[in-house]
Tab-separated table of C-alpha atoms in Angstrom:
chain	number	residue	atom	x	y	z
A	1249	MET	CA	60.386	-20.322	-11.373
A	1250	LEU	CA	56.638	-20.690	-11.863
A	1251	LYS	CA	54.484	-17.586	-11.932
A	1252	SER	CA	51.685	-17.438	-9.368
A	1253	GLU	CA	48.135	-17.501	-10.773
A	1254	PRO	CA	46.371	-14.107	-10.663
A	1255	ARG	CA	44.062	-13.666	-7.683
A	1256	ARG	CA	40.298	-13.813	-8.164
A	1257	LEU	CA	38.361	-10.713	-7.213
A	1258	LEU	CA	35.676	-11.220	-4.589
A	1259	VAL	CA	34.107	-7.922	-5.562
A	1260	SER	CA	33.272	-9.231	-9.049
A	1261	ALA	CA	31.630	-12.322	-7.557
A	1262	TRP	CA	29.574	-10.141	-5.226
A	1263	ALA	CA	28.506	-7.962	-8.150
A	1264	VAL	CA	27.077	-11.030	-9.922
A	1265	ARG	CA	25.350	-12.203	-6.757
A	1266	ILE	CA	23.722	-8.844	-6.150
A	1267	ALA	CA	22.515	-8.647	-9.753
A	1268	ALA	CA	21.075	-12.170	-9.525
A	1269	VAL	CA	19.305	-11.375	-6.253
A	1270	CYS	CA	17.787	-8.263	-7.845
A	1271	VAL	CA	16.408	-10.317	-10.729
A	1272	ALA	CA	14.981	-12.919	-8.364
A	1273	LEU	CA	13.474	-10.222	-6.147
A	1274	ILE	CA	11.711	-8.500	-9.047
A	1275	VAL	CA	10.339	-11.726	-10.539
A	1276	THR	CA	9.194	-13.084	-7.186
A	1277	SER	CA	7.516	-9.885	-6.030
A	1278	LEU	CA	5.710	-9.459	-9.377
A	1279	LEU	CA	4.462	-13.044	-9.347
A	1280	LEU	CA	3.315	-12.795	-5.744
A	1281	HIS	CA	1.513	-9.526	-6.462
A	1282	ARG	CA	-0.118	-10.742	-9.683
A	1283	LEU	CA	-1.149	-14.201	-8.511
A	1284	PHE	CA	-1.457	-14.053	-4.726
A	1285	ASP	CA	-2.489	-10.448	-3.921
A	1286	PHE	CA	0.839	-9.545	-2.344
A	1287	PRO	CA	0.515	-6.022	-0.822
A	1288	THR	CA	1.139	-3.362	-3.451
A	1289	PRO	CA	3.196	-0.988	-1.229
A	1290	LEU	CA	5.525	-3.840	-0.277
A	1291	THR	CA	5.816	-4.891	-3.931
A	1292	LEU	CA	6.757	-1.359	-4.972
A	1293	ASN	CA	9.334	-1.140	-2.177
A	1294	LEU	CA	10.908	-4.447	-3.219
A	1295	ILE	CA	11.103	-3.316	-6.839
A	1296	ALA	CA	12.683	-0.016	-5.777
A	1297	LEU	CA	15.176	-1.980	-3.658
A	1298	SER	CA	16.006	-4.089	-6.699
A	1299	PHE	CA	16.710	-0.985	-8.767
A	1300	ALA	CA	19.023	0.311	-6.037
A	1301	GLY	CA	20.747	-3.075	-5.932
A	1302	ALA	CA	21.212	-2.968	-9.713
A	1303	VAL	CA	22.993	0.375	-9.392
A	1304	ALA	CA	25.231	-1.125	-6.704
A	1305	ALA	CA	25.993	-4.134	-8.930
A	1306	ILE	CA	27.042	-1.841	-11.790
A	1307	LEU	CA	29.327	0.173	-9.526
A	1308	LEU	CA	30.930	-2.975	-8.102
A	1309	GLY	CA	31.328	-4.384	-11.608
A	1310	LEU	CA	33.053	-1.236	-12.829
A	1311	PHE	CA	35.331	-1.257	-9.786
A	1312	ALA	CA	36.180	-4.904	-10.472
A	1313	LEU	CA	37.071	-4.132	-14.088
A	1314	LEU	CA	39.329	-1.336	-12.898
A	1315	ARG	CA	41.181	-3.693	-10.542
A	1316	VAL	CA	41.490	-6.310	-13.290
A	1317	TRP	CA	43.032	-3.713	-15.579
A	1318	GLN	CA	45.365	-2.403	-12.853
A	1319	ARG	CA	46.483	-5.670	-11.235
A	1320	GLY	CA	45.591	-8.400	-13.733
A	1321	TYR	CA	43.195	-10.170	-11.367
A	1322	HIS	CA	40.676	-12.763	-12.529
A	1323	GLY	CA	37.009	-11.734	-12.481
A	1324	ALA	CA	36.437	-9.669	-15.611
A	1325	GLY	CA	33.807	-12.133	-16.859
A	1326	ASN	CA	31.773	-11.915	-13.652
A	1327	ALA	CA	32.046	-8.149	-13.655
A	1328	LEU	CA	30.777	-7.904	-17.230
A	1329	VAL	CA	27.880	-10.277	-16.520
A	1330	ALA	CA	26.897	-8.272	-13.455
A	1331	ILE	CA	26.979	-4.991	-15.391
A	1332	ALA	CA	24.921	-6.477	-18.244
A	1333	VAL	CA	22.244	-7.955	-15.960
A	1334	ALA	CA	21.993	-4.833	-13.807
A	1335	THR	CA	21.776	-2.613	-16.884
A	1336	ALA	CA	18.929	-4.764	-18.219
A	1337	ILE	CA	17.091	-4.303	-14.916
A	1338	LEU	CA	17.491	-0.532	-15.031
A	1339	MET	CA	16.253	-0.368	-18.623
A	1340	TRP	CA	12.734	-0.896	-17.256
A	1341	PRO	CA	12.492	2.366	-15.286
A	1342	LEU	CA	14.689	4.211	-17.792
A	1343	SER	CA	12.294	3.285	-20.624
A	1344	LEU	CA	9.513	5.073	-18.728
A	1345	LEU	CA	11.367	8.382	-18.469
A	1346	PRO	CA	10.082	9.802	-21.810
A	1347	THR	CA	6.488	9.127	-20.730
A	1348	ILE	CA	7.094	10.610	-17.290
A	1349	GLN	CA	8.561	13.743	-18.836
A	1350	ARG	CA	5.835	14.042	-21.485
A	1351	LEU	CA	2.785	13.522	-19.272
A	1352	PRO	CA	1.834	15.332	-16.043
A	1353	GLU	CA	2.159	13.811	-12.597
A	1354	ILE	CA	-1.489	12.946	-11.993
A	1355	ASN	CA	-3.169	9.682	-11.023
A	1356	ASP	CA	-6.891	10.498	-11.256
A	1357	VAL	CA	-8.716	11.334	-14.511
A	1358	THR	CA	-12.376	12.091	-15.188
A	1359	THR	CA	-14.602	13.407	-17.943
A	1360	ASP	CA	-16.155	15.896	-15.506
A	1361	THR	CA	-13.468	17.796	-13.602
A	1362	ALA	CA	-15.985	20.257	-12.147
A	1363	ASN	CA	-18.152	17.567	-10.565
A	1364	PRO	CA	-16.347	14.219	-10.866
A	1365	PRO	CA	-18.188	10.968	-10.125
A	1366	ALA	CA	-17.542	9.851	-6.557
A	1367	PHE	CA	-16.352	6.460	-5.376
A	1368	MET	CA	-18.593	4.891	-2.745
A	1369	THR	CA	-18.051	1.153	-2.360
A	1370	LEU	CA	-14.499	1.435	-3.682
A	1371	ALA	CA	-13.736	4.247	-1.237
A	1372	GLU	CA	-14.786	2.067	1.691
A	1373	ASN	CA	-12.724	-0.912	0.538
A	1374	ARG	CA	-9.470	0.822	-0.391
A	1375	PRO	CA	-6.447	-0.860	1.206
A	1376	ALA	CA	-4.150	0.789	3.723
A	1377	GLY	CA	-1.657	3.184	2.215
A	1378	ALA	CA	-3.727	3.818	-0.919
A	1379	GLN	CA	-4.381	7.261	-2.357
A	1380	PRO	CA	-7.407	9.085	-0.890
A	1381	PRO	CA	-10.611	8.448	-2.875
A	1382	ASP	CA	-11.519	12.131	-3.178
A	1383	TYR	CA	-10.679	13.846	-6.458
A	1384	ASN	CA	-7.702	16.205	-6.278
A	1385	ARG	CA	-8.957	19.546	-7.615
A	1386	ALA	CA	-5.408	20.501	-8.580
A	1387	PHE	CA	-5.632	17.923	-11.376
A	1388	SER	CA	-8.578	19.561	-13.138
A	1389	GLU	CA	-6.733	22.347	-14.938
A	1390	ILE	CA	-3.809	20.077	-15.798
A	1391	GLN	CA	-6.125	17.444	-17.217
A	1392	ARG	CA	-8.099	19.890	-19.342
A	1393	GLU	CA	-4.824	21.021	-20.918
A	1394	VAL	CA	-3.290	17.588	-21.484
A	1395	TYR	CA	-6.420	15.491	-22.132
A	1396	PRO	CA	-8.908	17.893	-23.770
A	1397	ASP	CA	-10.685	14.989	-25.508
A	1398	LEU	CA	-12.050	13.568	-22.248
A	1399	ARG	CA	-15.537	15.015	-22.014
A	1400	THR	CA	-19.010	14.075	-20.837
A	1401	LEU	CA	-20.800	11.768	-23.260
A	1402	SER	CA	-24.346	12.788	-24.196
A	1403	VAL	CA	-26.598	9.920	-25.307
A	1404	ASN	CA	-30.121	10.068	-26.680
A	1405	ARG	CA	-31.204	7.021	-24.702
A	1406	ASP	CA	-32.967	6.252	-21.459
A	1407	ALA	CA	-30.587	6.649	-18.495
A	1408	ALA	CA	-31.508	3.319	-16.916
A	1409	GLU	CA	-30.841	1.520	-20.187
A	1410	VAL	CA	-27.527	3.334	-20.626
A	1411	LEU	CA	-26.465	2.344	-17.111
A	1412	THR	CA	-27.211	-1.310	-17.879
A	1413	LEU	CA	-25.093	-1.062	-21.020
A	1414	ALA	CA	-22.338	0.641	-19.023
A	1415	ASP	CA	-22.343	-2.266	-16.588
A	1416	GLN	CA	-22.134	-4.731	-19.468
A	1417	THR	CA	-19.318	-2.701	-21.019
A	1418	LEU	CA	-17.160	-2.875	-17.905
A	1419	ARG	CA	-17.740	-6.606	-17.607
A	1420	ARG	CA	-16.818	-7.112	-21.263
A	1421	LEU	CA	-13.589	-5.224	-20.535
A	1422	ARG	CA	-12.990	-7.819	-17.790
A	1423	MET	CA	-13.373	-5.415	-14.918
A	1424	GLU	CA	-14.758	-6.525	-11.577
A	1425	VAL	CA	-18.039	-4.695	-10.977
A	1426	VAL	CA	-18.578	-4.037	-7.261
A	1427	ARG	CA	-21.588	-1.713	-7.325
A	1428	GLU	CA	-24.491	-0.932	-9.624
A	1429	GLU	CA	-27.094	1.625	-8.652
A	1430	PRO	CA	-29.701	2.417	-11.339
A	1431	PRO	CA	-31.005	5.975	-11.731
A	1432	THR	CA	-34.336	6.495	-9.965
A	1433	ARG	CA	-36.376	9.391	-8.698
A	1434	ASP	CA	-35.125	8.680	-5.169
A	1435	ASN	CA	-31.485	9.317	-6.145
A	1436	GLY	CA	-32.213	12.238	-8.471
A	1437	ASN	CA	-32.137	10.118	-11.639
A	1438	VAL	CA	-28.401	9.517	-11.227
A	1439	GLY	CA	-27.006	6.001	-11.433
A	1440	TYR	CA	-23.547	4.578	-10.813
A	1441	VAL	CA	-21.414	1.592	-11.736
A	1442	GLU	CA	-18.162	1.005	-9.859
A	1443	ALA	CA	-15.531	-1.490	-10.918
A	1444	ILE	CA	-11.940	-2.577	-10.361
A	1445	ASP	CA	-9.512	-2.926	-13.250
A	1446	ARG	CA	-6.128	-4.666	-13.052
A	1447	THR	CA	-3.084	-3.801	-15.122
A	1448	LEU	CA	-1.886	-6.616	-17.360
A	1449	VAL	CA	1.656	-7.335	-16.174
A	1450	ILE	CA	2.018	-6.232	-12.555
A	1451	GLY	CA	-1.659	-6.487	-11.685
A	1452	PHE	CA	-2.117	-3.083	-10.052
A	1453	ARG	CA	-5.735	-2.490	-9.052
A	1454	ASP	CA	-7.235	0.782	-10.283
A	1455	ASP	CA	-10.714	2.103	-9.534
A	1456	VAL	CA	-13.319	3.010	-12.158
A	1457	VAL	CA	-16.742	4.612	-11.785
A	1458	ILE	CA	-19.346	5.491	-14.407
A	1459	ARG	CA	-22.098	7.978	-13.613
A	1460	VAL	CA	-25.249	8.134	-15.737
A	1461	ALA	CA	-27.584	11.068	-15.149
A	1462	GLY	CA	-30.872	11.918	-16.824
A	1463	SER	CA	-34.219	10.418	-17.664
A	1464	GLY	CA	-36.452	9.834	-20.627
A	1465	ARG	CA	-34.657	10.216	-23.932
A	1466	ARG	CA	-31.343	11.778	-22.857
A	1467	ALA	CA	-28.541	10.660	-20.570
A	1468	LEU	CA	-25.206	12.169	-19.599
A	1469	VAL	CA	-22.359	9.720	-19.030
A	1470	ASP	CA	-19.220	10.542	-17.047
A	1471	VAL	CA	-16.291	8.214	-16.391
A	1472	ARG	CA	-13.575	8.430	-13.777
A	1473	SER	CA	-10.465	6.272	-13.420
A	1474	ALA	CA	-8.013	6.555	-10.515
A	1475	SER	CA	-4.865	4.742	-9.442
A	1476	ARG	CA	-4.772	3.406	-5.906
A	1477	PHE	CA	-0.998	3.741	-5.605
A	1478	GLY	CA	1.632	5.959	-7.163
A	1479	ARG	CA	1.748	9.666	-7.967
A	1480	HIS	CA	2.221	9.234	-11.737
A	1481	ASP	CA	-0.107	6.981	-13.734
A	1482	LEU	CA	1.955	7.151	-16.968
A	1483	GLY	CA	-1.239	8.092	-18.819
A	1484	ARG	CA	-2.940	4.807	-17.993
A	1485	ASN	CA	-6.079	6.347	-16.464
A	1486	ALA	CA	-6.725	8.592	-19.468
A	1487	GLN	CA	-6.229	5.596	-21.732
A	1488	ARG	CA	-8.679	3.567	-19.642
A	1489	VAL	CA	-11.334	6.304	-19.769
A	1490	ARG	CA	-10.999	6.402	-23.559
A	1491	GLU	CA	-11.303	2.615	-23.744
A	1492	VAL	CA	-14.436	2.624	-21.597
A	1493	LEU	CA	-16.098	5.411	-23.614
A	1494	ARG	CA	-15.158	3.804	-26.925
A	1495	ALA	CA	-16.480	0.406	-25.830
A	1496	LEU	CA	-19.687	1.954	-24.456
A	1497	ILE	CA	-20.317	3.851	-27.705
A	1498	GLU	CA	-19.843	0.641	-29.674
A	1499	ARG	CA	-22.231	-1.109	-27.311
A	1500	LEU	CA	-24.818	1.635	-27.746
A	1501	LYS	CA	-24.567	1.445	-31.527
A	1502	SER	CA	-24.980	-2.321	-31.518
A	1503	THR	CA	-28.161	-2.301	-29.417
A	1504	VAL	CA	-31.663	-1.162	-30.239
A	1505	PRO	CA	-33.360	1.181	-27.747
A	1506	GLU	CA	-36.194	-0.438	-25.854
A	1507	GLN	CA	-38.767	2.096	-27.071
A	1508	ARG	CA	-37.882	1.580	-30.742
A	1509	ARG	CA	-37.894	-2.172	-30.252
A	1510	SER	CA	-41.362	-2.126	-28.693
A	1511	ARG	CA	-42.693	0.118	-31.471
A	1512	GLY	CA	-41.346	-2.124	-34.160
A	1513	SER	CA	-42.717	-5.310	-32.620
């Protein structure tokens, strides 16, 4: 008498399908967001849904392996593939846990926590669902403790010239400048440059503003960087402020002040 072939487990097939859908959902949402300005809140929700689906795929895969071991059903291969793919998906958020635990939950960083530069044009154009443009005063003490190196930059240069160099610096960093207001007597000798920066992979848009105050031979430069979405920036805004200050300092060193140039000519 011939033995009947072991039954195939539908649950293992569904585990593979769910894992595959999660992969497709993540890739599609990231591409749409990066290339076609897909709404950020919807992108984040789809990614979160994919993570939840990956957990479900792992649980179904483990259940399928249990049934294979108990009853000898076919489907162990599908179950293992589903678990492997879903685990790879979850490695993305899991890899961020050390950074989340090490850094504070803030999303707005500035060199002047007492009087941070304000967003004007960027505040008016923020999309629906974005974080409020006003600086959260609760961040100031946390930032001073975690990022003590972020301070106001004092430059022995004319403020208007420094603002021009700040504008050039942001453009060289491939940021989209949306506002430039030079320091004049009418605005209290305080100038601003506002720009939008995009993260490399996902393409999140973050807001940046540089304030240059002063006149004559001395200028004070403050930088602020804020995430539009999310409560934790993973340290990206502090890193961006450092990059802007470092690039501006290099730009200042590589240029000759207008007064010195005119005297030498």
